[in-house]
Amino acid sequence: MAYKTVKKEAQAETEVKKSRFIALLAEVKTEEEAEDIIKRTKKKYYDASHTCSAYILSSDGGIRHSSDDGEPSGTAGKPMLDVLSGAGLSDVIVLVTRYFGGTLLGTGGLVRAYVGAAKAVVENAEIVEVTDGTLVSFVVEYGILPKLQHICAELEIAVYNVQYLEKVEISILLKDEVAGKFFKELTEATSGELDRSSAISEKRVDFYIENGAIILEQV
């Protein structure tokens, strides 16, 4: 299963009729992490009028939560949650802190303001696509390496690491949907010299690409 998230906190600030809206977008894995960020943000902006929030977690079948934090019901948290959902994000929280500027915005104006702040911080964020799969490692002879690399290229399998020692140690990131085809082709291409039992290790991981590098997250 692949999903989009953020790995680094992003911020944005907007202003509507002298009310300041300070937005924060961050990765969270659990409700406890989400609630901790909410508490820390409220403490940081202790003199603000409101700190509204929304988060989506992929755990436990998908947790979706929002809070208007004293704003009129449905004018902040839910619209912000819709921004996250519309962007296809998961395991994230968005918080928007408001400093009241002295002019009432009305319910429609509040919705537009909170949506605008949430969209601004999403636009500022570095979004990554996280994919789950298996990190599979082999030790192979140099003569077999090109066959393995060809299959990986053909099936668009990412090579995580290669070490050229007495033999070649190679680790690949295998998505579930191509695992069967990969091992079938590997067995056929090497005349049975390599198959699934040849792997020296298999480990479930989540991974994503950042600045051209593969980043692993062990499940």
mmCIF file of C-alpha atoms in Angstrom:
data_model
loop_
_atom_site.group_PDB
_atom_site.id
_atom_site.type_symbol
_atom_site.label_atom_id
_atom_site.label_comp_id
_atom_site.label_asym_id
_atom_site.label_seq_id
_atom_site.Cartn_x
_atom_site.Cartn_y
_atom_site.Cartn_z
ATOM 1 C CA MET A 1 0.000 0.000 0.000
ATOM 2 C CA ALA A 2 1.356 3.409 -0.972
ATOM 3 C CA TYR A 3 0.404 6.698 0.645
ATOM 4 C CA LYS A 4 1.578 10.305 0.660
ATOM 5 C CA THR A 5 2.906 12.045 3.745
ATOM 6 C CA VAL A 6 5.475 14.614 4.874
ATOM 7 C CA LYS A 7 8.768 13.887 6.610
ATOM 8 C CA LYS A 8 9.704 17.456 7.516
ATOM 9 C CA GLU A 9 7.522 20.043 9.210
ATOM 10 C CA ALA A 10 6.232 22.814 6.966
ATOM 11 C CA GLN A 11 4.874 26.224 7.917
ATOM 12 C CA ALA A 12 2.891 28.990 6.261
ATOM 13 C CA GLU A 13 1.319 32.244 7.388
ATOM 14 C CA THR A 14 -1.623 34.075 5.833
ATOM 15 C CA GLU A 15 -3.609 37.161 6.790
ATOM 16 C CA VAL A 16 -7.304 37.917 6.319
ATOM 17 C CA LYS A 17 -8.716 41.269 7.486
ATOM 18 C CA LYS A 18 -5.838 41.649 9.968
ATOM 19 C CA SER A 19 -6.368 38.182 11.476
ATOM 20 C CA ARG A 20 -3.135 36.159 11.288
ATOM 21 C CA PHE A 21 -3.348 32.457 10.466
ATOM 22 C CA ILE A 22 -0.191 30.449 11.250
ATOM 23 C CA ALA A 23 -0.249 26.943 9.779
ATOM 24 C CA LEU A 24 1.890 23.918 10.641
ATOM 25 C CA LEU A 25 1.957 20.574 8.798
ATOM 26 C CA ALA A 26 3.790 17.600 10.325
ATOM 27 C CA GLU A 27 4.027 13.824 10.216
ATOM 28 C CA VAL A 28 2.326 11.882 13.021
ATOM 29 C CA LYS A 29 1.993 8.132 13.433
ATOM 30 C CA THR A 30 -0.307 7.905 16.459
ATOM 31 C CA GLU A 31 -3.072 9.854 18.186
ATOM 32 C CA GLU A 32 -0.672 10.423 21.080
ATOM 33 C CA GLU A 33 1.834 12.117 18.771
ATOM 34 C CA ALA A 34 -0.932 14.239 17.258
ATOM 35 C CA GLU A 35 -2.247 15.350 20.642
ATOM 36 C CA ASP A 36 1.293 16.148 21.801
ATOM 37 C CA ILE A 37 1.839 18.477 18.826
ATOM 38 C CA ILE A 38 -1.492 20.167 19.519
ATOM 39 C CA LYS A 39 -0.507 20.763 23.161
ATOM 40 C CA ARG A 40 2.948 22.060 22.213
ATOM 41 C CA THR A 41 1.527 24.396 19.574
ATOM 42 C CA LYS A 42 -1.081 25.809 21.952
ATOM 43 C CA LYS A 43 1.640 26.380 24.527
ATOM 44 C CA LYS A 44 3.830 28.146 21.956
ATOM 45 C CA TYR A 45 0.966 30.402 20.849
ATOM 46 C CA TYR A 46 -0.605 30.709 24.294
ATOM 47 C CA ASP A 47 -1.960 34.192 23.549
ATOM 48 C CA ALA A 48 -3.682 33.223 20.270
ATOM 49 C CA SER A 49 -7.456 33.202 19.808
ATOM 50 C CA HIS A 50 -7.674 29.617 18.499
ATOM 51 C CA THR A 51 -5.512 26.699 17.408
ATOM 52 C CA CYS A 52 -7.624 24.485 15.161
ATOM 53 C CA SER A 53 -6.420 21.094 13.991
ATOM 54 C CA ALA A 54 -7.075 18.081 11.804
ATOM 55 C CA TYR A 55 -5.228 14.825 11.332
ATOM 56 C CA ILE A 56 -5.431 11.609 9.331
ATOM 57 C CA LEU A 57 -3.683 8.435 10.455
ATOM 58 C CA SER A 58 -3.287 5.277 8.382
ATOM 59 C CA SER A 59 -3.202 3.071 11.509
ATOM 60 C CA ASP A 60 -6.239 1.278 12.941
ATOM 61 C CA GLY A 61 -8.130 1.355 9.671
ATOM 62 C CA GLY A 62 -7.735 5.111 9.247
ATOM 63 C CA ILE A 63 -8.315 7.655 12.014
ATOM 64 C CA ARG A 64 -9.697 11.052 10.997
ATOM 65 C CA HIS A 65 -10.072 13.791 13.608
ATOM 66 C CA SER A 66 -10.703 17.520 13.567
ATOM 67 C CA SER A 67 -11.195 20.318 16.096
ATOM 68 C CA ASP A 68 -12.612 23.839 15.689
ATOM 69 C CA ASP A 69 -11.121 24.880 19.053
ATOM 70 C CA GLY A 70 -13.864 27.375 19.808
ATOM 71 C CA GLU A 71 -14.506 28.633 16.285
ATOM 72 C CA PRO A 72 -18.107 28.165 15.038
ATOM 73 C CA SER A 73 -18.786 24.476 14.406
ATOM 74 C CA GLY A 74 -17.618 23.238 11.016
ATOM 75 C CA THR A 75 -15.725 26.385 10.049
ATOM 76 C CA ALA A 76 -12.158 25.214 10.696
ATOM 77 C CA GLY A 77 -11.330 21.599 11.602
ATOM 78 C CA LYS A 78 -13.498 19.810 9.049
ATOM 79 C CA PRO A 79 -12.536 22.081 6.118
ATOM 80 C CA MET A 80 -8.862 21.583 7.047
ATOM 81 C CA LEU A 81 -9.419 17.825 7.186
ATOM 82 C CA ASP A 82 -10.882 18.018 3.672
ATOM 83 C CA VAL A 83 -7.697 19.761 2.482
ATOM 84 C CA LEU A 84 -5.566 16.882 3.795
ATOM 85 C CA SER A 85 -7.891 14.307 2.273
ATOM 86 C CA GLY A 86 -8.016 16.133 -1.059
ATOM 87 C CA ALA A 87 -4.209 16.168 -1.185
ATOM 88 C CA GLY A 88 -4.174 12.392 -0.569
ATOM 89 C CA LEU A 89 -2.146 12.786 2.621
ATOM 90 C CA SER A 90 -2.023 10.359 5.540
ATOM 91 C CA ASP A 91 -0.099 10.145 8.820
ATOM 92 C CA VAL A 92 -0.187 13.938 8.982
ATOM 93 C CA ILE A 93 -1.570 16.716 11.142
ATOM 94 C CA VAL A 94 -2.339 20.304 10.162
ATOM 95 C CA LEU A 95 -2.750 23.019 12.768
ATOM 96 C CA VAL A 96 -3.824 26.582 12.111
ATOM 97 C CA THR A 97 -3.394 29.140 14.883
ATOM 98 C CA ARG A 98 -5.426 32.329 14.622
ATOM 99 C CA TYR A 99 -4.622 35.712 16.088
ATOM 100 C CA PHE A 100 -7.864 37.696 15.892
ATOM 101 C CA GLY A 101 -7.490 40.948 14.005
ATOM 102 C CA GLY A 102 -10.568 42.718 15.293
ATOM 103 C CA THR A 103 -12.907 42.057 12.347
ATOM 104 C CA LEU A 104 -15.422 39.212 12.339
ATOM 105 C CA LEU A 105 -15.114 37.076 9.204
ATOM 106 C CA GLY A 106 -18.462 35.277 9.296
ATOM 107 C CA THR A 107 -18.818 31.531 8.824
ATOM 108 C CA GLY A 108 -18.039 31.592 5.102
ATOM 109 C CA GLY A 109 -15.049 33.846 5.644
ATOM 110 C CA LEU A 110 -13.711 31.589 8.389
ATOM 111 C CA VAL A 111 -13.974 28.500 6.197
ATOM 112 C CA ARG A 112 -12.136 30.255 3.367
ATOM 113 C CA ALA A 113 -9.466 31.539 5.746
ATOM 114 C CA TYR A 114 -8.740 28.172 7.369
ATOM 115 C CA VAL A 115 -8.834 26.358 4.025
ATOM 116 C CA GLY A 116 -6.484 28.963 2.557
ATOM 117 C CA ALA A 117 -4.012 28.558 5.413
ATOM 118 C CA ALA A 118 -4.134 24.747 5.196
ATOM 119 C CA LYS A 119 -3.627 24.798 1.427
ATOM 120 C CA ALA A 120 -0.722 27.221 1.785
ATOM 121 C CA VAL A 121 1.149 24.962 4.199
ATOM 122 C CA VAL A 122 0.497 21.885 2.026
ATOM 123 C CA GLU A 123 1.955 23.773 -0.940
ATOM 124 C CA ASN A 124 5.054 24.600 1.141
ATOM 125 C CA ALA A 125 5.568 20.987 2.221
ATOM 126 C CA GLU A 126 7.883 18.373 0.722
ATOM 127 C CA ILE A 127 5.478 15.509 0.088
ATOM 128 C CA VAL A 128 6.812 11.963 -0.277
ATOM 129 C CA GLU A 129 5.099 8.756 -1.350
ATOM 130 C CA VAL A 130 5.692 5.938 1.119
ATOM 131 C CA THR A 131 5.480 2.367 -0.181
ATOM 132 C CA ASP A 132 5.509 -0.850 1.803
ATOM 133 C CA GLY A 133 7.481 -3.845 0.619
ATOM 134 C CA THR A 134 10.255 -6.276 1.457
ATOM 135 C CA LEU A 135 13.967 -5.565 1.587
ATOM 136 C CA VAL A 136 15.508 -8.690 0.080
ATOM 137 C CA SER A 137 19.268 -9.317 0.146
ATOM 138 C CA PHE A 138 21.350 -11.735 -1.922
ATOM 139 C CA VAL A 139 25.009 -12.694 -2.216
ATOM 140 C CA VAL A 140 25.658 -13.584 -5.854
ATOM 141 C CA GLU A 141 28.507 -14.369 -8.228
ATOM 142 C CA TYR A 142 29.609 -11.550 -10.515
ATOM 143 C CA GLY A 143 28.471 -13.510 -13.555
ATOM 144 C CA ILE A 144 24.880 -13.674 -12.290
ATOM 145 C CA LEU A 145 24.625 -10.023 -11.276
ATOM 146 C CA PRO A 146 23.658 -8.699 -14.781
ATOM 147 C CA LYS A 147 20.722 -11.141 -14.932
ATOM 148 C CA LEU A 148 19.456 -9.985 -11.557
ATOM 149 C CA GLN A 149 19.891 -6.330 -12.491
ATOM 150 C CA HIS A 150 18.054 -6.871 -15.787
ATOM 151 C CA ILE A 151 15.037 -8.370 -14.013
ATOM 152 C CA CYS A 152 15.004 -5.493 -11.536
ATOM 153 C CA ALA A 153 15.066 -2.947 -14.369
ATOM 154 C CA GLU A 154 12.356 -4.814 -16.285
ATOM 155 C CA LEU A 155 10.017 -4.945 -13.261
ATOM 156 C CA GLU A 156 10.957 -1.456 -12.002
ATOM 157 C CA ILE A 157 12.366 -2.836 -8.747
ATOM 158 C CA ALA A 158 14.527 -0.404 -6.783
ATOM 159 C CA VAL A 159 18.059 -1.498 -5.906
ATOM 160 C CA TYR A 160 18.780 -0.238 -2.399
ATOM 161 C CA ASN A 161 22.432 -1.171 -2.004
ATOM 162 C CA VAL A 162 25.237 -3.002 -3.832
ATOM 163 C CA GLN A 163 28.615 -3.996 -2.355
ATOM 164 C CA TYR A 164 31.303 -5.389 -4.647
ATOM 165 C CA LEU A 165 33.323 -7.767 -2.491
ATOM 166 C CA GLU A 166 34.579 -11.296 -3.214
ATOM 167 C CA LYS A 167 31.002 -11.811 -4.292
ATOM 168 C CA VAL A 168 28.328 -9.174 -4.825
ATOM 169 C CA GLU A 169 26.031 -8.301 -1.937
ATOM 170 C CA ILE A 170 22.869 -6.709 -3.312
ATOM 171 C CA SER A 171 19.683 -5.569 -1.587
ATOM 172 C CA ILE A 172 16.484 -4.772 -3.472
ATOM 173 C CA LEU A 173 13.112 -3.319 -2.478
ATOM 174 C CA LEU A 174 10.414 -5.706 -3.582
ATOM 175 C CA LYS A 175 6.791 -4.571 -3.769
ATOM 176 C CA ASP A 176 4.231 -7.258 -2.961
ATOM 177 C CA GLU A 177 2.532 -7.069 -6.355
ATOM 178 C CA VAL A 178 5.685 -8.048 -8.279
ATOM 179 C CA ALA A 179 7.244 -10.473 -5.785
ATOM 180 C CA GLY A 180 5.841 -13.616 -7.409
ATOM 181 C CA LYS A 181 6.860 -12.565 -10.924
ATOM 182 C CA PHE A 182 10.320 -11.498 -9.739
ATOM 183 C CA PHE A 183 11.179 -14.837 -8.114
ATOM 184 C CA LYS A 184 9.744 -16.778 -11.061
ATOM 185 C CA GLU A 185 11.859 -14.839 -13.561
ATOM 186 C CA LEU A 186 14.910 -15.021 -11.298
ATOM 187 C CA THR A 187 14.657 -18.807 -11.064
ATOM 188 C CA GLU A 188 14.221 -19.160 -14.829
ATOM 189 C CA ALA A 189 16.984 -16.698 -15.765
ATOM 190 C CA THR A 190 19.549 -18.388 -13.511
ATOM 191 C CA SER A 191 18.411 -21.952 -14.278
ATOM 192 C CA GLY A 192 17.483 -22.443 -10.641
ATOM 193 C CA GLU A 193 20.774 -21.175 -9.237
ATOM 194 C CA LEU A 194 18.889 -18.332 -7.551
ATOM 195 C CA ASP A 195 15.371 -18.483 -6.119
ATOM 196 C CA ARG A 196 13.588 -17.206 -3.050
ATOM 197 C CA SER A 197 15.476 -19.566 -0.774
ATOM 198 C CA SER A 198 18.732 -17.974 -1.974
ATOM 199 C CA ALA A 199 17.945 -14.717 -0.191
ATOM 200 C CA ILE A 200 20.124 -14.215 2.883
ATOM 201 C CA SER A 201 17.484 -11.980 4.486
ATOM 202 C CA GLU A 202 13.983 -10.601 4.004
ATOM 203 C CA LYS A 203 12.678 -7.690 6.067
ATOM 204 C CA ARG A 204 9.381 -5.813 5.860
ATOM 205 C CA VAL A 205 9.932 -2.072 5.406
ATOM 206 C CA ASP A 206 8.264 1.140 4.357
ATOM 207 C CA PHE A 207 10.347 3.257 2.014
ATOM 208 C CA TYR A 208 10.292 6.523 0.124
ATOM 209 C CA ILE A 209 12.541 8.524 -2.192
ATOM 210 C CA GLU A 210 14.023 11.806 -0.975
ATOM 211 C CA ASN A 211 16.434 13.829 -3.106
ATOM 212 C CA GLY A 212 17.141 10.713 -5.144
ATOM 213 C CA ALA A 213 17.995 8.594 -2.088
ATOM 214 C CA ILE A 214 15.970 5.632 -0.824
ATOM 215 C CA ILE A 215 14.972 6.066 2.820
ATOM 216 C CA LEU A 216 13.883 2.993 4.776
ATOM 217 C CA GLU A 217 11.443 2.777 7.655
ATOM 218 C CA GLN A 218 11.340 -0.640 9.312
ATOM 219 C CA VAL A 219 7.813 -1.907 9.918
#
